[in-house]
PDB file of C-alpha atoms in Angstrom:
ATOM      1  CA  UNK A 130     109.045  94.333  80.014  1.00 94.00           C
ATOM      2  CA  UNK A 131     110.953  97.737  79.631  1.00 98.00           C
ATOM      3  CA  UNK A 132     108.883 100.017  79.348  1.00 98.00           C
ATOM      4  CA  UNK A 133     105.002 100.110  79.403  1.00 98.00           C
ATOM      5  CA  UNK A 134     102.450 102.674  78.184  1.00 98.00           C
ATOM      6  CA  UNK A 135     100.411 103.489  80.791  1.00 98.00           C
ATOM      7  CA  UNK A 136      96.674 104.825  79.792  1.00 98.00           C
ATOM      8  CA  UNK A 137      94.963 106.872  82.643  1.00 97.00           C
ATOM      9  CA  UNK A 138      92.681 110.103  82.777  1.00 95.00           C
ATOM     10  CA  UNK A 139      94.467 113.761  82.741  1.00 94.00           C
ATOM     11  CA  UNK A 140      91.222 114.598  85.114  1.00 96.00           C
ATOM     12  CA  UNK A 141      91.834 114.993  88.910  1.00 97.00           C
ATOM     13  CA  UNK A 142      88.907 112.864  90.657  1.00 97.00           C
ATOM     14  CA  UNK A 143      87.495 114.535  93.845  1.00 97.00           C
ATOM     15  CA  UNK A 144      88.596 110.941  95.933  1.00 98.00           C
ATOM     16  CA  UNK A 145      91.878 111.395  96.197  1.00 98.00           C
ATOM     17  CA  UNK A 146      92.783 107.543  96.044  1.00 98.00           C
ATOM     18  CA  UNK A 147      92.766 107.876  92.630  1.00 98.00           C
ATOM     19  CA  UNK A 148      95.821 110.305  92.587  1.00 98.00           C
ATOM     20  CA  UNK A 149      97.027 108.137  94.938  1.00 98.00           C
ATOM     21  CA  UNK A 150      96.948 105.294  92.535  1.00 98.00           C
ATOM     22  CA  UNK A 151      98.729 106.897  89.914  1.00 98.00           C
ATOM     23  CA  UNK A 152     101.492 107.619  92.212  1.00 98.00           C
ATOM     24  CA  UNK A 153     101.992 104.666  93.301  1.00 98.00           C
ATOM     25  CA  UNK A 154     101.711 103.163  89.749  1.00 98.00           C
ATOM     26  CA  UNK A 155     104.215 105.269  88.569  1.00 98.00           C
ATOM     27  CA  UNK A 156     106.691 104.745  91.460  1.00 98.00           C
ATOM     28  CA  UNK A 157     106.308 100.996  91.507  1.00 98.00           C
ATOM     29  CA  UNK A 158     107.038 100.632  87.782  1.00 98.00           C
ATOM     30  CA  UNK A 159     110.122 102.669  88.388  1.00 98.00           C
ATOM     31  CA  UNK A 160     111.615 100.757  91.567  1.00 98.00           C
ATOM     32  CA  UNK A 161     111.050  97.623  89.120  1.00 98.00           C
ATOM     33  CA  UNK A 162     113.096  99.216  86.574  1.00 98.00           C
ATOM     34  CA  UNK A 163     110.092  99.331  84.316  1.00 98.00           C
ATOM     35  CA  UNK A 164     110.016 103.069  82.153  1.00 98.00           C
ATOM     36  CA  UNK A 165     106.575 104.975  81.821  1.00 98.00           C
ATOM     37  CA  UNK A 166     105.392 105.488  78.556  1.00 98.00           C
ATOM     38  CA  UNK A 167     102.352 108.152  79.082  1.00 98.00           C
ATOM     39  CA  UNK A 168     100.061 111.022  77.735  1.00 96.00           C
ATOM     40  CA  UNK A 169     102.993 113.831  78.313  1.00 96.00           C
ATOM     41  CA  UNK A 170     100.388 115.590  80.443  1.00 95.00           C
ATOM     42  CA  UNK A 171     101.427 117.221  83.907  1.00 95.00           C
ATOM     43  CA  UNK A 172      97.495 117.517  84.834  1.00 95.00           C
ATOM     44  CA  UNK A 173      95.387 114.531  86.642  1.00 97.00           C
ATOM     45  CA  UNK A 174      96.313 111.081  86.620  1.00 98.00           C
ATOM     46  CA  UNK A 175      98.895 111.140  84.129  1.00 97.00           C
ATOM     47  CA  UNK A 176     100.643 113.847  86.224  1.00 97.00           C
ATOM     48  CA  UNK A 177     100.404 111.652  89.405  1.00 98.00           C
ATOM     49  CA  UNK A 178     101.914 108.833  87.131  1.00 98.00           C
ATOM     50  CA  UNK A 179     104.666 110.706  85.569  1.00 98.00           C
ATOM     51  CA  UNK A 180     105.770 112.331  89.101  1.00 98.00           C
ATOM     52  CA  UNK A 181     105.491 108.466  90.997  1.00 98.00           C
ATOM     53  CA  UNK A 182     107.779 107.173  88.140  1.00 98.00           C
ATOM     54  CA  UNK A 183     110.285 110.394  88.171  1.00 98.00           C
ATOM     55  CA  UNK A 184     110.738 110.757  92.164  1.00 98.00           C
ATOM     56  CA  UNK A 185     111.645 107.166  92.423  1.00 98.00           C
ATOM     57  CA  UNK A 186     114.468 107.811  89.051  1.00 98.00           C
ATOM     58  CA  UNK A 187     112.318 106.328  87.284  1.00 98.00           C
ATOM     59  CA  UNK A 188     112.464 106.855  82.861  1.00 98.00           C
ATOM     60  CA  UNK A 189     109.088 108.662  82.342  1.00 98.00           C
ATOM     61  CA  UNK A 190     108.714 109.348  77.949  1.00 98.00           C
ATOM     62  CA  UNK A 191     105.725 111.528  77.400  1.00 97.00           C
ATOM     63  CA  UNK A 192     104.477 111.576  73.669  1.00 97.00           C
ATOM     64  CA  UNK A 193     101.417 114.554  73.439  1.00 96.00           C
ATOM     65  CA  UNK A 194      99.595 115.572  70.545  1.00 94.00           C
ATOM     66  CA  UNK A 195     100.918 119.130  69.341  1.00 93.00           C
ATOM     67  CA  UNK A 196      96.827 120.883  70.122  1.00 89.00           C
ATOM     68  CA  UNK A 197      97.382 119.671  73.910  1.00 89.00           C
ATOM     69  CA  UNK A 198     101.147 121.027  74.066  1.00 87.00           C
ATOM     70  CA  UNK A 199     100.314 123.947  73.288  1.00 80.00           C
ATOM     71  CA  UNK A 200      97.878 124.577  75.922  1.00 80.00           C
ATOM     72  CA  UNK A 201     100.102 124.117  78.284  1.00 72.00           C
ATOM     73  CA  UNK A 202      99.586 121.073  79.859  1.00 89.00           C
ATOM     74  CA  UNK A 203     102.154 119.224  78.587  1.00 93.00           C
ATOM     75  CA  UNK A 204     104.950 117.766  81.139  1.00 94.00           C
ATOM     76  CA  UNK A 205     108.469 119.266  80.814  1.00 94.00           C
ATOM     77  CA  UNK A 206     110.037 117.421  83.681  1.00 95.00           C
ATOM     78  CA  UNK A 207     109.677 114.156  81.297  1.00 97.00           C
ATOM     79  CA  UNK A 208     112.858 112.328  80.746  1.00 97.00           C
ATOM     80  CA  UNK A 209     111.773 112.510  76.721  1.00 97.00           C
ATOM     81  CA  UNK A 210     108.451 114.376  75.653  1.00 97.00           C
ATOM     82  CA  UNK A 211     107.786 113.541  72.008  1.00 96.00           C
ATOM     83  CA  UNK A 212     105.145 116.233  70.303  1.00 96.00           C
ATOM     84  CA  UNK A 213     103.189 114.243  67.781  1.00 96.00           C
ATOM     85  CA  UNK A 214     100.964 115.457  64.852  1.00 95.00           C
ATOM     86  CA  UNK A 215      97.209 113.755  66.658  1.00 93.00           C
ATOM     87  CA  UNK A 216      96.151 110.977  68.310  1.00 92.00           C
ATOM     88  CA  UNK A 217      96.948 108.328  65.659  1.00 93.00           C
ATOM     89  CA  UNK A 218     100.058 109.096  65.866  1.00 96.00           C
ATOM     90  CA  UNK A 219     100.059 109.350  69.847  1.00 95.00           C
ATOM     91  CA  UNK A 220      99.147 106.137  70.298  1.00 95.00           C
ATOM     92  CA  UNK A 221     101.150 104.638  67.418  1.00 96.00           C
ATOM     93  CA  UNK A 222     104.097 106.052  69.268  1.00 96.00           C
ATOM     94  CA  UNK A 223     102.778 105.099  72.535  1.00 96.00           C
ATOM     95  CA  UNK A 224     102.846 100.648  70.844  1.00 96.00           C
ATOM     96  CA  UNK A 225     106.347 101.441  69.207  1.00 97.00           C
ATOM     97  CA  UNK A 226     108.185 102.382  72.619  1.00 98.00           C
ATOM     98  CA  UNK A 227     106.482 100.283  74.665  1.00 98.00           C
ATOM     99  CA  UNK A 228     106.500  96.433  75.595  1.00 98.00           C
ATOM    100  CA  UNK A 229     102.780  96.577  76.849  1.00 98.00           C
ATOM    101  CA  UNK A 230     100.002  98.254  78.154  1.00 98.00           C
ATOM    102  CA  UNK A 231      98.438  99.047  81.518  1.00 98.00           C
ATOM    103  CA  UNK A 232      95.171 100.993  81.876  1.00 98.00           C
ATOM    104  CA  UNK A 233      94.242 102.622  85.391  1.00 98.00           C
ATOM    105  CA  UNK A 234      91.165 104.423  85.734  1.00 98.00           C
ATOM    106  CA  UNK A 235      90.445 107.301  83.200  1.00 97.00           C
ATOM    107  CA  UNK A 236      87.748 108.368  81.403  1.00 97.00           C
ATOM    108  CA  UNK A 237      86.393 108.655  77.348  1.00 97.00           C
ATOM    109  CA  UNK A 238      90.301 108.767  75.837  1.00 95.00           C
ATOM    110  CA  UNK A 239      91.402 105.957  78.596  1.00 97.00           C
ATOM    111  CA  UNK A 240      89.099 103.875  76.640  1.00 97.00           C
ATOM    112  CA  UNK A 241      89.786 104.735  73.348  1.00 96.00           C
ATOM    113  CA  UNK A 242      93.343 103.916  74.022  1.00 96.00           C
ATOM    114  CA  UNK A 243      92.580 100.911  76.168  1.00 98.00           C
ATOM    115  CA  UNK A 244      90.265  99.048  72.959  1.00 97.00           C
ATOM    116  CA  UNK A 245      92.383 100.561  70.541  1.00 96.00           C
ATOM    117  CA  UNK A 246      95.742  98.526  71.899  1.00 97.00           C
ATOM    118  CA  UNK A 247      92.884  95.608  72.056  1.00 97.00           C
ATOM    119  CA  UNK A 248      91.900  95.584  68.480  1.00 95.00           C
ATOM    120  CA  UNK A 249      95.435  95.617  67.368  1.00 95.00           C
ATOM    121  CA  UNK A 250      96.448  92.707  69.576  1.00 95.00           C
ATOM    122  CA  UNK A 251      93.005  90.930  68.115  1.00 94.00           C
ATOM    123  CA  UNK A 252      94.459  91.798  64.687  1.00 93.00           C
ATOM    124  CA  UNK A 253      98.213  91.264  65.072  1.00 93.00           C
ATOM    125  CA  UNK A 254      99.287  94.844  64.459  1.00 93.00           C
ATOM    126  CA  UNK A 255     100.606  93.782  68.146  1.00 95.00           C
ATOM    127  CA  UNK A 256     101.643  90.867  70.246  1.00 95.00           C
ATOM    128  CA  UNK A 257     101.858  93.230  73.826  1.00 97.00           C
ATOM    129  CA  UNK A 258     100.116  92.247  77.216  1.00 98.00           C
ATOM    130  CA  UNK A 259      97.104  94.296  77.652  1.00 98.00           C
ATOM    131  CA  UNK A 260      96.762  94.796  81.461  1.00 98.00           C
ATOM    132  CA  UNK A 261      94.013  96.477  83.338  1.00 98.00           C
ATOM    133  CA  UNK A 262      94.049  97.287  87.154  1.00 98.00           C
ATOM    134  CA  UNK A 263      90.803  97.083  88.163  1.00 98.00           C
ATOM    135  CA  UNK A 264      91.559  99.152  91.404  1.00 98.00           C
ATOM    136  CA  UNK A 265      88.430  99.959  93.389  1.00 97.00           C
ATOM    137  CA  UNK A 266      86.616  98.143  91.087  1.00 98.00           C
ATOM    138  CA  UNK A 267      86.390 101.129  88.743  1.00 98.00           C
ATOM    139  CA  UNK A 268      86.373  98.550  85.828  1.00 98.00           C
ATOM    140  CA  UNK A 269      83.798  95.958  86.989  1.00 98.00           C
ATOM    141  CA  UNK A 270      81.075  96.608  84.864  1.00 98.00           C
ATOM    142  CA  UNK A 271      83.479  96.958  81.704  1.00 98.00           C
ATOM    143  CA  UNK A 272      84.758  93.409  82.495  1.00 98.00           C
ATOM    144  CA  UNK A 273      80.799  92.391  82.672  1.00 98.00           C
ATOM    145  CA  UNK A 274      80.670  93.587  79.570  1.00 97.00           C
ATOM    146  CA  UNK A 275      84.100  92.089  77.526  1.00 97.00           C
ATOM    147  CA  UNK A 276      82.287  88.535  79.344  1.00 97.00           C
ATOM    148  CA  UNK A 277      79.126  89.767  77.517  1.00 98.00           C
ATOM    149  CA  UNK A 278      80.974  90.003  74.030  1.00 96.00           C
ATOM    150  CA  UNK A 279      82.787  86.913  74.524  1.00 96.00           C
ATOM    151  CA  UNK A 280      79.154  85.184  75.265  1.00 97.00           C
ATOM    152  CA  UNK A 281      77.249  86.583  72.648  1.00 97.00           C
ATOM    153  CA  UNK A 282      80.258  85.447  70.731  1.00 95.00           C
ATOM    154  CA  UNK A 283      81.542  88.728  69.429  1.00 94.00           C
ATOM    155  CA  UNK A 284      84.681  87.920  70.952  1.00 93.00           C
ATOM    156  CA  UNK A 285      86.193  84.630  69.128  1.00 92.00           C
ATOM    157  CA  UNK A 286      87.324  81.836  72.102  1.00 92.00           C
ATOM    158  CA  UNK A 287      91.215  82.378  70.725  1.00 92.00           C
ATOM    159  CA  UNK A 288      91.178  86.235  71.434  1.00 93.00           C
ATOM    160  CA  UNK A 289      88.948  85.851  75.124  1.00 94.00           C
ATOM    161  CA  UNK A 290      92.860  86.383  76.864  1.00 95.00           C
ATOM    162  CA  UNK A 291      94.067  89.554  74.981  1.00 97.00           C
ATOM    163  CA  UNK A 292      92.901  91.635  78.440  1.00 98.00           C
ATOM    164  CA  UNK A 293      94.607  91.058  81.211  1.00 98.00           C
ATOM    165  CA  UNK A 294      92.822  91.955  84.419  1.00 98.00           C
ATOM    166  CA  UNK A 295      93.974  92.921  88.068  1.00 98.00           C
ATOM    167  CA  UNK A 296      92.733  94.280  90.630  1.00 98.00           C
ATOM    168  CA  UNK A 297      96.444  95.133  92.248  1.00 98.00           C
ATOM    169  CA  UNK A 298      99.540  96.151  90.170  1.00 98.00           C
ATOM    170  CA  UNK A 299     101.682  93.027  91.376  1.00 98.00           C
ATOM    171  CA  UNK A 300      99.745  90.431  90.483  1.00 98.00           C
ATOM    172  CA  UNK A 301      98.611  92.061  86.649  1.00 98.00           C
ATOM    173  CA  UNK A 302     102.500  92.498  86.016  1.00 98.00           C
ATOM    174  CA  UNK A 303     102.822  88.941  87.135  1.00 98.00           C
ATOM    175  CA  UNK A 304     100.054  87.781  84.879  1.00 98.00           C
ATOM    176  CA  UNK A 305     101.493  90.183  82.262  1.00 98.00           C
ATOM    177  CA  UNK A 306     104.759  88.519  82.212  1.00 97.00           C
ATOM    178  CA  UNK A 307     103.075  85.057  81.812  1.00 97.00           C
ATOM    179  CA  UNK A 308     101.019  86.688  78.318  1.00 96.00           C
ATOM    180  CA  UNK A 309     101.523  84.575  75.526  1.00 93.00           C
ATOM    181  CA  UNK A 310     100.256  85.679  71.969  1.00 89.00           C
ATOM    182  CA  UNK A 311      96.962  84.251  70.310  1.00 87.00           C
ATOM    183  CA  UNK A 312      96.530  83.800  66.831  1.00 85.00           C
ATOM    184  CA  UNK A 313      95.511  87.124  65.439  1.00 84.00           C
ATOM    185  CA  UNK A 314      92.967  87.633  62.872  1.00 81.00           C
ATOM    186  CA  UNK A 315      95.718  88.269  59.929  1.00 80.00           C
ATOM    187  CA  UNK A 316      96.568  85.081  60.557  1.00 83.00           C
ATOM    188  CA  UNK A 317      93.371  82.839  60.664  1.00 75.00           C
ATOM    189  CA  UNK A 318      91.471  81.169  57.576  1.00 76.00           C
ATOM    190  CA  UNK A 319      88.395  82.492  56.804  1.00 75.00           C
ATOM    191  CA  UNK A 320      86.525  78.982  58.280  1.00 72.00           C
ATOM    192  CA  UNK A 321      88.172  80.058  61.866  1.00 72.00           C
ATOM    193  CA  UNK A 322      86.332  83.315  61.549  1.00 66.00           C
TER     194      UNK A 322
END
């Protein structure tokens, strides 16, 4: 893995191990060698992640929809900042450049980018790791609930692996590494559906 696209909030939590976090996430991906593909924000979370990756030399590519650049928030110490047209095209951008996806804690976009890169692995637009670092255990009841679908059976037994989940950044690139790709849904008969 090259590069990853890593899916956080652009909020700054009161507890500051969340900050923390990003740092670290971005400076550990860096000392691996491993470029940050983010929001292009300088606020929050992505901010912390974007700084952790550039003080350790790290490649940091920020792609931000054109509304949010123009705000102001937008991250010009980036080693490339791509301004895209929306969020379509954000986080089509975000599954071209990267080999995978990580999600630390965020809030209502986090998620949207977190099942989005989920569904597409389900349907074989991609064949990327999906990590998540369940730090704190931010993300407990959200894995109680992907268990949930998979019981109820709205997740199919083949596609139960798409999300990989850590609760330390070591051992979900580990288990990242080790992802191999299901059989997505373009490719199964109707009678496996």
């Amino acid at each position: 893995m090259k590069r990853l696209a890593i899916y956080c909030g652009s909020a700054t939590p009161e507890d500051p191990r969340y900050i923390e976090l990003a740092h670290e996430v971005g400076q550990d991906l860096a000392e691996r060698g491993i470029g940050v593909v983010y929001g292009g924000g300088r606020l929050g979370l992505m901010g912390a992640v974007a700084s952790g990756a550039l003080e350790a030399g790290g490649e940091v590519i920020g792609v931000i929809p054109e509304a949010l650049a123009n705000s102001e928030v937008a991250n010009h110490d980036c080693t490339e900042l791509y301004t895209v047209g929306g969020m379509h095209e954000r986080k089509q951008r975000f599954t071209d450049l990267s080999d995978g996806f990580i999600t630390i804690p965020g809030g209502v976009g986090t998620m949207d980018e977190l099942w989005e890169a989920m569904s597409w692995a389900q349907l074989g637009y991609h064949q990327k790791p999906v990590g998540l670092l369940n730090s704190f255990g931010f993300y407990d009841d959200l894995l109680a609930f992907n268990r949930k679908m998979a019981d109820v059976g709205f997740v199919r037994p083949v596609h139960q692996g798409i999300l990989i989940a850590a609760e330390a950044l070591p051992r979900l690139l580990k288990l990242m590494a080790e992802y191999r790709p299901h059989t997505p849904i373009f490719q199964m008969k109707a009678d496996d559906l």
